[in-house]
């Protein structure tokens, strides 16, 4: 389902159309669930995050603004924030190790074209391994700078600088 169809359904949802909500849920829930499951690593928590995200989507459908990303990007951000809230609540980060081998894949880059995905992965490969890991932990896994610091065993200031410099290198490489 394309952005225009998502946008049409979201407009109907804002007006209280339950059937449009069911259609949007059917079209997008597998993607939101996959993202939440990857972040939370527990099926029941991922299910809770997705359910909470759709409740928020239902109540806030009228607040979506075009020009700030696609409807799916907006929905993904709601689901990710809910998953991060659950991570904090359950303190899952302290219960499970973070898998350093997980890197960005196609499921993580929903709205990018194949060319953009290849370019981003190329640019990520240009970073130092620790820099790439810090950016991955901060932006993909949702860890705070302090948590990244603990995970990569580096001082907080160094971690913040490493992430900032890495993002600057990514922007230059991507031509942003």
PDB file of C-alpha atoms in Angstrom, residues 39 80-81 83-85 87-88 91-94 98 130-131 133-164:
ATOM      1  CA  UNK A  39      13.756  -3.739  19.614  1.00  0.00           C
ATOM      2  CA  UNK A  80       9.393   2.920  18.161  1.00  0.00           C
ATOM      3  CA  UNK A  81       8.703   5.461  20.916  1.00  0.00           C
ATOM      4  CA  UNK A  83       8.815   0.254  22.328  1.00  0.00           C
ATOM      5  CA  UNK A  84      11.429   2.536  23.884  1.00  0.00           C
ATOM      6  CA  UNK A  85       8.991   3.380  26.682  1.00  0.00           C
ATOM      7  CA  UNK A  87      12.270  -0.907  27.250  1.00  0.00           C
ATOM      8  CA  UNK A  88      12.673   1.691  29.951  1.00  0.00           C
ATOM      9  CA  UNK A  91      14.577  -2.379  31.934  1.00  0.00           C
ATOM     10  CA  UNK A  92      15.113  -5.010  29.289  1.00  0.00           C
ATOM     11  CA  UNK A  93      18.519  -3.537  28.514  1.00  0.00           C
ATOM     12  CA  UNK A  94      19.775  -4.765  31.881  1.00  0.00           C
ATOM     13  CA  UNK A  98      22.718  -6.280  23.001  1.00  0.00           C
ATOM     14  CA  UNK A 130      33.293   1.544  17.212  1.00  0.00           C
ATOM     15  CA  UNK A 131      31.695   4.631  15.663  1.00  0.00           C
ATOM     16  CA  UNK A 133      28.459   0.443  16.732  1.00  0.00           C
ATOM     17  CA  UNK A 134      27.797   3.575  18.824  1.00  0.00           C
ATOM     18  CA  UNK A 135      25.496   5.064  16.163  1.00  0.00           C
ATOM     19  CA  UNK A 136      23.713   1.741  15.776  1.00  0.00           C
ATOM     20  CA  UNK A 137      23.172   1.391  19.534  1.00  0.00           C
ATOM     21  CA  UNK A 138      21.977   4.992  19.919  1.00  0.00           C
ATOM     22  CA  UNK A 139      19.680   5.266  16.907  1.00  0.00           C
ATOM     23  CA  UNK A 140      18.603   1.738  16.090  1.00  0.00           C
ATOM     24  CA  UNK A 141      18.506   0.197  19.570  1.00  0.00           C
ATOM     25  CA  UNK A 142      17.408   3.424  21.232  1.00  0.00           C
ATOM     26  CA  UNK A 143      20.086   3.457  23.927  1.00  0.00           C
ATOM     27  CA  UNK A 144      20.955   6.673  25.719  1.00  0.00           C
ATOM     28  CA  UNK A 145      24.485   8.097  25.429  1.00  0.00           C
ATOM     29  CA  UNK A 146      25.210   6.798  28.929  1.00  0.00           C
ATOM     30  CA  UNK A 147      24.043   3.302  27.974  1.00  0.00           C
ATOM     31  CA  UNK A 148      26.134   3.368  24.787  1.00  0.00           C
ATOM     32  CA  UNK A 149      29.093   4.471  26.928  1.00  0.00           C
ATOM     33  CA  UNK A 150      28.636   1.469  29.190  1.00  0.00           C
ATOM     34  CA  UNK A 151      28.258  -0.913  26.274  1.00  0.00           C
ATOM     35  CA  UNK A 152      31.313   0.216  24.306  1.00  0.00           C
ATOM     36  CA  UNK A 153      33.366   0.937  27.441  1.00  0.00           C
ATOM     37  CA  UNK A 154      34.281   4.517  26.579  1.00  0.00           C
ATOM     38  CA  UNK A 155      33.973   7.825  28.456  1.00  0.00           C
ATOM     39  CA  UNK A 156      30.679   9.690  28.031  1.00  0.00           C
ATOM     40  CA  UNK A 157      32.272  12.720  26.327  1.00  0.00           C
ATOM     41  CA  UNK A 158      34.140  10.475  23.892  1.00  0.00           C
ATOM     42  CA  UNK A 159      30.966   8.568  23.101  1.00  0.00           C
ATOM     43  CA  UNK A 160      29.016  11.762  22.392  1.00  0.00           C
ATOM     44  CA  UNK A 161      31.830  13.082  20.190  1.00  0.00           C
ATOM     45  CA  UNK A 162      32.139   9.750  18.398  1.00  0.00           C
ATOM     46  CA  UNK A 163      28.419   9.720  17.582  1.00  0.00           C
ATOM     47  CA  UNK A 164      28.416  13.385  16.524  1.00  0.00           C
TER      48      UNK A 164
END
